[in-house]
Amino acid sequence: DAMVIQNPRYQVTQFGKPVTLSCSQTLNHNVMYWYQQKSSQAPKLLFHYYDKDFNNEADTPDNFQSRRPNTSFCFLDIRSPGLGDAAMYLCATSEGQGSQETQYFGPGTRLLVL
Amino acid sequence: GQQLNQSPQSMFIQEGEDVSMNCTSSSIFNTWLWYKQEPGEGPVLLIALYKAGELTSNGRLTAQFGITRKDSFLNISASIPSDVGIYFCAGQGRETSGSRLTFGEGTQLTVNP
């Protein structure tokens, strides 16, 4: 019973060709997050949505955008992927009801940039 | 900003041995989370801790939220080959929008049969 679903699991794109990664959740959580994770490193938060409110991390490049059309879905758009954007992209969710929360991660999308 | 120091960075152990790893911070956290990540997969939540001093078990795993709220440890007893993976601690401070996590650098665990 998947709770946080990411599609596709593997994505290959060309240098400079826009790509969209998708995430959906069955938990009805208010908050959805996008992380970038490079090999042997901890996940790095790119941005998150609290309901419809978008919160960008200060060091997230403009090349990365996000959309959340409804509670269940959230998208990560990479406008012009560079070789350095090859990474695992993780979506996570949390309830957003208090100051003590648990984040649940999806299985990730591995992005390869050629 | 907040930083977490996780140790050890890697461990090579024999099947059946017990394992201990910990995280320390200079900042206070409200929540400590322990995740396990296997290659090509997302982090899977193992244990969540919400109170200072809390000791919680999940099968062979035990984790504690330090009294000072600045540290946490994870123990794995009687390790088995499927325990192999990277273990991350994560702490959550006081946030009004979502729950921003600070991650440790991870502990790579290898279990030899």
PDB file of C-alpha atoms in Angstrom:
ATOM      1  CA  ASP A   1       0.000   0.000   0.000  1.00  0.00           C
ATOM      2  CA  ALA A   2       2.164   2.808  -1.315  1.00  0.00           C
ATOM      3  CA  MET A   3       1.690   6.075   0.567  1.00  0.00           C
ATOM      4  CA  VAL A   4       4.108   8.365  -1.256  1.00  0.00           C
ATOM      5  CA  ILE A   5       4.455   7.483  -4.908  1.00  0.00           C
ATOM      6  CA  GLN A   6       7.028   8.840  -7.311  1.00  0.00           C
ATOM      7  CA  ASN A   7       7.009   8.452 -11.059  1.00  0.00           C
ATOM      8  CA  PRO A   8       9.014   7.607 -12.925  1.00  0.00           C
ATOM      9  CA  ARG A   9      11.574   5.751 -10.816  1.00  0.00           C
ATOM     10  CA  TYR A  10      14.246   6.436 -13.418  1.00  0.00           C
ATOM     11  CA  GLN A  11      14.337   9.400 -15.794  1.00  0.00           C
ATOM     12  CA  VAL A  12      16.862  10.114 -18.505  1.00  0.00           C
ATOM     13  CA  THR A  13      16.961  13.564 -20.072  1.00  0.00           C
ATOM     14  CA  GLN A  14      19.270  15.541 -22.273  1.00  0.00           C
ATOM     15  CA  PHE A  15      21.342  18.505 -21.231  1.00  0.00           C
ATOM     16  CA  GLY A  16      19.058  21.548 -21.324  1.00  0.00           C
ATOM     17  CA  LYS A  17      15.844  19.621 -22.019  1.00  0.00           C
ATOM     18  CA  PRO A  18      13.092  20.399 -19.500  1.00  0.00           C
ATOM     19  CA  VAL A  19      11.985  17.510 -17.332  1.00  0.00           C
ATOM     20  CA  THR A  20       9.168  17.035 -14.831  1.00  0.00           C
ATOM     21  CA  LEU A  21       9.145  14.606 -11.952  1.00  0.00           C
ATOM     22  CA  SER A  22       5.920  13.741 -10.186  1.00  0.00           C
ATOM     23  CA  CYS A  23       4.889  12.788  -6.674  1.00  0.00           C
ATOM     24  CA  SER A  24       1.537  11.747  -5.305  1.00  0.00           C
ATOM     25  CA  GLN A  25       0.403  10.819  -1.820  1.00  0.00           C
ATOM     26  CA  THR A  26      -2.480   8.891  -0.317  1.00  0.00           C
ATOM     27  CA  LEU A  27      -1.921  10.226   3.220  1.00  0.00           C
ATOM     28  CA  ASN A  28      -3.853  13.486   2.761  1.00  0.00           C
ATOM     29  CA  HIS A  29      -0.924  15.333   4.320  1.00  0.00           C
ATOM     30  CA  ASN A  30      -0.771  19.111   4.200  1.00  0.00           C
ATOM     31  CA  VAL A  31       2.946  19.380   3.525  1.00  0.00           C
ATOM     32  CA  MET A  32       4.901  18.056   0.563  1.00  0.00           C
ATOM     33  CA  TYR A  33       8.666  18.369   0.172  1.00  0.00           C
ATOM     34  CA  TRP A  34      11.196  17.929  -2.612  1.00  0.00           C
ATOM     35  CA  TYR A  35      14.746  16.906  -1.821  1.00  0.00           C
ATOM     36  CA  GLN A  36      17.821  16.396  -3.955  1.00  0.00           C
ATOM     37  CA  GLN A  37      20.213  13.655  -2.912  1.00  0.00           C
ATOM     38  CA  LYS A  38      23.614  13.061  -4.441  1.00  0.00           C
ATOM     39  CA  SER A  39      25.651   9.940  -3.965  1.00  0.00           C
ATOM     40  CA  SER A  40      26.684   9.188  -0.365  1.00  0.00           C
ATOM     41  CA  GLN A  41      25.169  12.449   0.893  1.00  0.00           C
ATOM     42  CA  ALA A  42      22.193  13.316   3.021  1.00  0.00           C
ATOM     43  CA  PRO A  43      19.039  14.601   1.292  1.00  0.00           C
ATOM     44  CA  LYS A  44      19.061  18.351   0.640  1.00  0.00           C
ATOM     45  CA  LEU A  45      15.759  20.218   0.845  1.00  0.00           C
ATOM     46  CA  LEU A  46      14.885  22.186  -2.292  1.00  0.00           C
ATOM     47  CA  PHE A  47      11.450  23.522  -1.310  1.00  0.00           C
ATOM     48  CA  HIS A  48       8.185  22.549   0.279  1.00  0.00           C
ATOM     49  CA  TYR A  49       4.494  23.328   0.063  1.00  0.00           C
ATOM     50  CA  TYR A  50       2.412  23.882   3.164  1.00  0.00           C
ATOM     51  CA  ASP A  51      -0.981  23.385   1.567  1.00  0.00           C
ATOM     52  CA  LYS A  52      -0.800  25.907  -1.287  1.00  0.00           C
ATOM     53  CA  ASP A  53       1.934  28.040   0.276  1.00  0.00           C
ATOM     54  CA  PHE A  54       5.258  27.578  -1.484  1.00  0.00           C
ATOM     55  CA  ASN A  55       8.461  27.799   0.576  1.00  0.00           C
ATOM     56  CA  ASN A  56      11.709  27.937  -1.347  1.00  0.00           C
ATOM     57  CA  GLU A  57      15.075  27.245   0.280  1.00  0.00           C
ATOM     58  CA  ALA A  58      17.450  30.182  -0.083  1.00  0.00           C
ATOM     59  CA  ASP A  59      20.078  28.194  -1.968  1.00  0.00           C
ATOM     60  CA  THR A  60      17.765  26.383  -4.396  1.00  0.00           C
ATOM     61  CA  PRO A  61      18.685  27.372  -7.964  1.00  0.00           C
ATOM     62  CA  ASP A  62      16.059  29.150 -10.099  1.00  0.00           C
ATOM     63  CA  ASN A  63      16.342  26.237 -12.507  1.00  0.00           C
ATOM     64  CA  PHE A  64      14.165  24.239 -10.081  1.00  0.00           C
ATOM     65  CA  GLN A  65      10.447  24.984  -9.885  1.00  0.00           C
ATOM     66  CA  SER A  66       7.512  23.224  -8.293  1.00  0.00           C
ATOM     67  CA  ARG A  67       3.758  22.987  -8.698  1.00  0.00           C
ATOM     68  CA  ARG A  68       1.116  21.600  -6.416  1.00  0.00           C
ATOM     69  CA  PRO A  69      -2.226  21.535  -8.245  1.00  0.00           C
ATOM     70  CA  ASN A  70      -4.045  19.751  -5.410  1.00  0.00           C
ATOM     71  CA  THR A  71      -3.429  18.061  -2.054  1.00  0.00           C
ATOM     72  CA  SER A  72      -2.380  14.756  -3.567  1.00  0.00           C
ATOM     73  CA  PHE A  73       0.050  15.798  -6.272  1.00  0.00           C
ATOM     74  CA  CYS A  74       3.255  17.773  -6.426  1.00  0.00           C
ATOM     75  CA  PHE A  75       5.611  18.237  -9.362  1.00  0.00           C
ATOM     76  CA  LEU A  76       9.267  19.143  -9.666  1.00  0.00           C
ATOM     77  CA  ASP A  77      10.193  20.957 -12.863  1.00  0.00           C
ATOM     78  CA  ILE A  78      13.796  21.319 -13.918  1.00  0.00           C
ATOM     79  CA  ARG A  79      13.792  23.935 -16.640  1.00  0.00           C
ATOM     80  CA  SER A  80      17.238  23.395 -18.121  1.00  0.00           C
ATOM     81  CA  PRO A  81      18.952  20.373 -16.587  1.00  0.00           C
ATOM     82  CA  GLY A  82      22.698  20.479 -16.329  1.00  0.00           C
ATOM     83  CA  LEU A  83      25.067  17.600 -15.752  1.00  0.00           C
ATOM     84  CA  GLY A  84      25.279  18.628 -12.107  1.00  0.00           C
ATOM     85  CA  ASP A  85      21.564  18.068 -11.657  1.00  0.00           C
ATOM     86  CA  ALA A  86      21.947  14.315 -12.033  1.00  0.00           C
ATOM     87  CA  ALA A  87      20.840  12.981  -8.666  1.00  0.00           C
ATOM     88  CA  MET A  88      18.138  11.125  -6.775  1.00  0.00           C
ATOM     89  CA  TYR A  89      15.076  13.321  -6.221  1.00  0.00           C
ATOM     90  CA  LEU A  90      13.003  12.471  -3.190  1.00  0.00           C
ATOM     91  CA  CYS A  91       9.484  13.553  -2.379  1.00  0.00           C
ATOM     92  CA  ALA A  92       8.278  13.505   1.214  1.00  0.00           C
ATOM     93  CA  THR A  93       5.119  14.436   3.092  1.00  0.00           C
ATOM     94  CA  SER A  94       4.114  15.354   6.625  1.00  0.00           C
ATOM     95  CA  GLU A  95       0.835  16.179   8.336  1.00  0.00           C
ATOM     96  CA  GLY A  96       1.631  19.818   9.031  1.00  0.00           C
ATOM     97  CA  GLN A  97      -0.418  19.856  12.238  1.00  0.00           C
ATOM     98  CA  GLY A  98       2.188  20.762  14.823  1.00  0.00           C
ATOM     99  CA  SER A  99       5.788  21.319  15.759  1.00  0.00           C
ATOM    100  CA  GLN A 100       6.546  17.602  16.142  1.00  0.00           C
ATOM    101  CA  GLU A 101       6.176  15.927  12.804  1.00  0.00           C
ATOM    102  CA  THR A 102       7.329  12.921  10.901  1.00  0.00           C
ATOM    103  CA  GLN A 103       8.264  13.031   7.244  1.00  0.00           C
ATOM    104  CA  TYR A 104       7.507  10.050   5.023  1.00  0.00           C
ATOM    105  CA  PHE A 105       9.567   9.625   1.894  1.00  0.00           C
ATOM    106  CA  GLY A 106       8.752   8.198  -1.485  1.00  0.00           C
ATOM    107  CA  PRO A 107      11.046   5.750  -3.288  1.00  0.00           C
ATOM    108  CA  GLY A 108      12.717   8.513  -5.286  1.00  0.00           C
ATOM    109  CA  THR A 109      13.346   9.250  -8.953  1.00  0.00           C
ATOM    110  CA  ARG A 110      16.878   8.748 -10.221  1.00  0.00           C
ATOM    111  CA  LEU A 111      17.619  11.444 -12.829  1.00  0.00           C
ATOM    112  CA  LEU A 112      20.326  10.968 -15.408  1.00  0.00           C
ATOM    113  CA  VAL A 113      21.375  13.909 -17.601  1.00  0.00           C
ATOM    114  CA  LEU A 114      23.140  13.094 -20.852  1.00  0.00           C
TER     115      LEU A 114
ATOM    116  CA  GLY B   1      22.451  27.032  10.872  1.00  0.00           C
ATOM    117  CA  GLN B   2      21.712  23.821  12.648  1.00  0.00           C
ATOM    118  CA  GLN B   3      24.145  20.960  12.119  1.00  0.00           C
ATOM    119  CA  LEU B   4      24.111  17.333  13.115  1.00  0.00           C
ATOM    120  CA  ASN B   5      27.226  15.275  13.702  1.00  0.00           C
ATOM    121  CA  GLN B   6      26.568  11.603  13.051  1.00  0.00           C
ATOM    122  CA  SER B   7      29.041   8.884  13.923  1.00  0.00           C
ATOM    123  CA  PRO B   8      30.495   6.615  12.933  1.00  0.00           C
ATOM    124  CA  GLN B   9      30.551   7.336   9.197  1.00  0.00           C
ATOM    125  CA  SER B  10      30.807   3.638   8.418  1.00  0.00           C
ATOM    126  CA  MET B  11      30.762   0.303  10.211  1.00  0.00           C
ATOM    127  CA  PHE B  12      31.837  -3.151   9.099  1.00  0.00           C
ATOM    128  CA  ILE B  13      30.519  -5.858  11.403  1.00  0.00           C
ATOM    129  CA  GLN B  14      29.876  -9.581  11.545  1.00  0.00           C
ATOM    130  CA  GLU B  15      26.382 -10.992  11.470  1.00  0.00           C
ATOM    131  CA  GLY B  16      25.046 -11.316  15.012  1.00  0.00           C
ATOM    132  CA  GLU B  17      26.937  -8.340  16.426  1.00  0.00           C
ATOM    133  CA  ASP B  18      25.231  -5.358  18.011  1.00  0.00           C
ATOM    134  CA  VAL B  19      25.555  -1.920  16.438  1.00  0.00           C
ATOM    135  CA  SER B  20      25.386   1.554  17.930  1.00  0.00           C
ATOM    136  CA  MET B  21      25.394   4.913  16.180  1.00  0.00           C
ATOM    137  CA  ASN B  22      24.649   8.403  17.426  1.00  0.00           C
ATOM    138  CA  CYS B  23      23.971  11.972  16.483  1.00  0.00           C
ATOM    139  CA  THR B  24      24.820  15.144  18.352  1.00  0.00           C
ATOM    140  CA  SER B  25      23.908  18.743  17.749  1.00  0.00           C
ATOM    141  CA  SER B  26      24.656  22.161  19.142  1.00  0.00           C
ATOM    142  CA  SER B  27      20.950  23.007  18.793  1.00  0.00           C
ATOM    143  CA  ILE B  28      17.879  21.700  20.547  1.00  0.00           C
ATOM    144  CA  PHE B  29      15.464  19.602  18.546  1.00  0.00           C
ATOM    145  CA  ASN B  30      11.795  18.816  19.191  1.00  0.00           C
ATOM    146  CA  THR B  31      11.846  15.587  17.235  1.00  0.00           C
ATOM    147  CA  TRP B  32      14.474  13.011  16.356  1.00  0.00           C
ATOM    148  CA  LEU B  33      13.919  10.632  13.463  1.00  0.00           C
ATOM    149  CA  TRP B  34      15.956   7.647  12.339  1.00  0.00           C
ATOM    150  CA  TYR B  35      15.787   6.492   8.720  1.00  0.00           C
ATOM    151  CA  LYS B  36      17.324   3.616   6.786  1.00  0.00           C
ATOM    152  CA  GLN B  37      18.090   3.969   3.102  1.00  0.00           C
ATOM    153  CA  GLU B  38      18.967   1.129   0.761  1.00  0.00           C
ATOM    154  CA  PRO B  39      20.593   1.673  -2.644  1.00  0.00           C
ATOM    155  CA  GLY B  40      18.216   3.169  -5.194  1.00  0.00           C
ATOM    156  CA  GLU B  41      15.423   3.651  -2.668  1.00  0.00           C
ATOM    157  CA  GLY B  42      14.073   6.462  -0.541  1.00  0.00           C
ATOM    158  CA  PRO B  43      14.700   6.703   3.211  1.00  0.00           C
ATOM    159  CA  VAL B  44      12.385   4.515   5.267  1.00  0.00           C
ATOM    160  CA  LEU B  45      11.368   5.684   8.720  1.00  0.00           C
ATOM    161  CA  LEU B  46      12.568   3.351  11.470  1.00  0.00           C
ATOM    162  CA  ILE B  47      11.833   5.204  14.705  1.00  0.00           C
ATOM    163  CA  ALA B  48      10.410   8.604  15.621  1.00  0.00           C
ATOM    164  CA  LEU B  49      11.161  10.217  19.006  1.00  0.00           C
ATOM    165  CA  TYR B  50       9.150  13.137  20.360  1.00  0.00           C
ATOM    166  CA  LYS B  51      10.095  13.546  24.043  1.00  0.00           C
ATOM    167  CA  ALA B  52      13.378  14.185  25.806  1.00  0.00           C
ATOM    168  CA  GLY B  53      14.505  10.964  27.477  1.00  0.00           C
ATOM    169  CA  GLU B  54      12.153   8.830  25.379  1.00  0.00           C
ATOM    170  CA  LEU B  55      13.409   5.316  24.673  1.00  0.00           C
ATOM    171  CA  THR B  56      11.610   3.519  21.838  1.00  0.00           C
ATOM    172  CA  SER B  57      12.052   0.066  20.325  1.00  0.00           C
ATOM    173  CA  ASN B  58      11.066  -1.327  16.960  1.00  0.00           C
ATOM    174  CA  GLY B  59      11.973  -5.012  16.826  1.00  0.00           C
ATOM    175  CA  ARG B  60      15.747  -5.276  17.106  1.00  0.00           C
ATOM    176  CA  LEU B  61      16.100  -1.486  16.917  1.00  0.00           C
ATOM    177  CA  THR B  62      16.187   0.812  19.932  1.00  0.00           C
ATOM    178  CA  ALA B  63      16.562   4.581  19.842  1.00  0.00           C
ATOM    179  CA  GLN B  64      16.665   7.250  22.521  1.00  0.00           C
ATOM    180  CA  PHE B  65      15.999  10.986  22.554  1.00  0.00           C
ATOM    181  CA  GLY B  66      18.696  12.544  24.728  1.00  0.00           C
ATOM    182  CA  ILE B  67      17.751  14.399  27.890  1.00  0.00           C
ATOM    183  CA  THR B  68      19.426  17.578  26.682  1.00  0.00           C
ATOM    184  CA  ARG B  69      17.441  17.313  23.397  1.00  0.00           C
ATOM    185  CA  LYS B  70      20.723  17.702  21.542  1.00  0.00           C
ATOM    186  CA  ASP B  71      21.516  14.058  20.869  1.00  0.00           C
ATOM    187  CA  SER B  72      20.074  10.677  19.961  1.00  0.00           C
ATOM    188  CA  PHE B  73      21.375   7.166  19.501  1.00  0.00           C
ATOM    189  CA  LEU B  74      20.229   4.119  17.556  1.00  0.00           C
ATOM    190  CA  ASN B  75      21.132   0.567  18.539  1.00  0.00           C
ATOM    191  CA  ILE B  76      20.644  -2.523  16.407  1.00  0.00           C
ATOM    192  CA  SER B  77      20.894  -5.835  18.200  1.00  0.00           C
ATOM    193  CA  ALA B  78      21.905  -9.172  16.641  1.00  0.00           C
ATOM    194  CA  SER B  79      22.546  -7.717  13.200  1.00  0.00           C
ATOM    195  CA  ILE B  80      21.576  -9.633  10.064  1.00  0.00           C
ATOM    196  CA  PRO B  81      22.687  -9.179   6.442  1.00  0.00           C
ATOM    197  CA  SER B  82      19.507  -7.295   5.499  1.00  0.00           C
ATOM    198  CA  ASP B  83      20.447  -4.545   7.980  1.00  0.00           C
ATOM    199  CA  VAL B  84      22.919  -3.311   5.365  1.00  0.00           C
ATOM    200  CA  GLY B  85      22.242   0.258   4.278  1.00  0.00           C
ATOM    201  CA  ILE B  86      22.801   3.883   5.208  1.00  0.00           C
ATOM    202  CA  TYR B  87      21.230   5.056   8.453  1.00  0.00           C
ATOM    203  CA  PHE B  88      20.381   8.737   8.779  1.00  0.00           C
ATOM    204  CA  CYS B  89      19.383  10.638  11.863  1.00  0.00           C
ATOM    205  CA  ALA B  90      17.296  13.747  11.375  1.00  0.00           C
ATOM    206  CA  GLY B  91      16.265  16.411  13.832  1.00  0.00           C
ATOM    207  CA  GLN B  92      13.381  18.813  13.631  1.00  0.00           C
ATOM    208  CA  GLY B  93      13.464  22.201  15.291  1.00  0.00           C
ATOM    209  CA  ARG B  94      10.635  24.591  15.949  1.00  0.00           C
ATOM    210  CA  GLU B  95       9.014  25.585  12.655  1.00  0.00           C
ATOM    211  CA  THR B  96       5.769  27.272  11.820  1.00  0.00           C
ATOM    212  CA  SER B  97       5.611  26.152   8.207  1.00  0.00           C
ATOM    213  CA  GLY B  98       6.091  22.482   7.570  1.00  0.00           C
ATOM    214  CA  SER B  99       8.776  20.702   9.526  1.00  0.00           C
ATOM    215  CA  ARG B 100      12.240  21.368   8.188  1.00  0.00           C
ATOM    216  CA  LEU B 101      14.611  18.504   8.987  1.00  0.00           C
ATOM    217  CA  THR B 102      18.329  18.679   9.609  1.00  0.00           C
ATOM    218  CA  PHE B 103      20.008  15.460   8.529  1.00  0.00           C
ATOM    219  CA  GLY B 104      23.118  13.785   9.820  1.00  0.00           C
ATOM    220  CA  GLU B 105      25.712  12.685   7.296  1.00  0.00           C
ATOM    221  CA  GLY B 106      24.700   9.046   7.523  1.00  0.00           C
ATOM    222  CA  THR B 107      26.252   5.837   8.814  1.00  0.00           C
ATOM    223  CA  GLN B 108      27.014   3.212   6.181  1.00  0.00           C
ATOM    224  CA  LEU B 109      26.494  -0.228   7.728  1.00  0.00           C
ATOM    225  CA  THR B 110      27.981  -3.365   6.200  1.00  0.00           C
ATOM    226  CA  VAL B 111      27.159  -6.756   7.724  1.00  0.00           C
ATOM    227  CA  ASN B 112      29.307  -9.726   6.811  1.00  0.00           C
ATOM    228  CA  PRO B 113      27.489 -13.089   6.907  1.00  0.00           C
TER     229      PRO B 113
END
